[in-house]
PDB file of C-alpha atoms in Angstrom:
ATOM      1  CA  MET A  89       9.631  10.233  22.378  1.00  0.00           C
ATOM      2  CA  MET A  90       7.802  11.261  25.337  1.00  0.00           C
ATOM      3  CA  HIS A  91       4.793  13.289  26.111  1.00  0.00           C
ATOM      4  CA  GLU A  92       3.421  15.100  28.937  1.00  0.00           C
ATOM      5  CA  GLY A  93       6.387  13.710  30.886  1.00  0.00           C
ATOM      6  CA  ARG A  94       6.401   9.709  30.109  1.00  0.00           C
ATOM      7  CA  ILE A  95       8.220   7.516  27.553  1.00  0.00           C
ATOM      8  CA  VAL A  96       5.631   6.719  25.066  1.00  0.00           C
ATOM      9  CA  VAL A  97       7.379   4.880  22.083  1.00  0.00           C
ATOM     10  CA  ASP A  98      10.523   4.027  22.785  1.00  0.00           C
ATOM     11  CA  VAL A  99      12.365   2.052  18.988  1.00  0.00           C
ATOM     12  CA  LYS A 100      16.137   0.906  19.151  1.00  0.00           C
ATOM     13  CA  GLY A 101      18.565  -0.777  16.854  1.00  0.00           C
ATOM     14  CA  GLU A 102      17.354  -2.180  13.421  1.00  0.00           C
ATOM     15  CA  GLU A 103      13.771  -1.402  13.794  1.00  0.00           C
ATOM     16  CA  LYS A 104      14.910   2.521  14.434  1.00  0.00           C
ATOM     17  CA  LYS A 105      16.904   2.640  11.431  1.00  0.00           C
ATOM     18  CA  LYS A 106      13.920   1.230   9.336  1.00  0.00           C
ATOM     19  CA  LEU A 107      11.424   3.330  11.282  1.00  0.00           C
ATOM     20  CA  THR A 108       9.829   6.223   8.523  1.00  0.00           C
ATOM     21  CA  ILE A 109       8.352   9.239  10.546  1.00  0.00           C
ATOM     22  CA  ASP A 110       4.869   8.424   9.289  1.00  0.00           C
ATOM     23  CA  GLN A 111       5.345   4.916  11.227  1.00  0.00           C
ATOM     24  CA  LEU A 112       6.389   7.300  14.272  1.00  0.00           C
ATOM     25  CA  LEU A 113       4.041   9.452  13.988  1.00  0.00           C
ATOM     26  CA  GLN A 114       1.307   6.553  13.596  1.00  0.00           C
ATOM     27  CA  MET A 115       3.270   4.531  17.026  1.00  0.00           C
ATOM     28  CA  PHE A 116       3.102   7.876  18.921  1.00  0.00           C
ATOM     29  CA  GLU A 117      -0.551   8.592  18.677  1.00  0.00           C
ATOM     30  CA  ALA A 118      -1.623   4.704  19.449  1.00  0.00           C
ATOM     31  CA  SER A 119       0.412   4.785  22.422  1.00  0.00           C
ATOM     32  CA  SER A 120      -0.370   8.177  23.537  1.00  0.00           C
ATOM     33  CA  GLY A 121      -3.870   8.336  22.762  1.00  0.00           C
ATOM     34  CA  SER A 122      -2.915  11.369  21.343  1.00  0.00           C
ATOM     35  CA  GLN A 123      -2.414  13.100  17.945  1.00  0.00           C
ATOM     36  CA  PHE A 124       0.728  14.448  17.002  1.00  0.00           C
ATOM     37  CA  THR A 125      -0.098  17.861  15.336  1.00  0.00           C
ATOM     38  CA  SER A 126       3.594  18.830  14.010  1.00  0.00           C
ATOM     39  CA  ASP A 127       6.467  16.912  12.833  1.00  0.00           C
ATOM     40  CA  LYS A 128       8.584  19.766  12.569  1.00  0.00           C
ATOM     41  CA  VAL A 129       9.680  18.924  16.061  1.00  0.00           C
ATOM     42  CA  MET A 130      10.950  15.838  14.806  1.00  0.00           C
ATOM     43  CA  LEU A 131      12.424  16.900  12.159  1.00  0.00           C
ATOM     44  CA  SER A 132      14.028  20.265  13.250  1.00  0.00           C
ATOM     45  CA  THR A 133      17.949  20.533  12.432  1.00  0.00           C
ATOM     46  CA  ASN A 134      18.899  22.616  15.423  1.00  0.00           C
TER      47      ASN A 134
END
């Protein structure tokens, strides 16, 4: 996951398979220091 042009979360393999959206948002917030304001970006099927 990127924030302001830099990678802030990089999850692979089994950890990625077990990751929930809530966990991913928490990881983003902890790594970037910013709150993710919309999960629509991650849930988009386009």
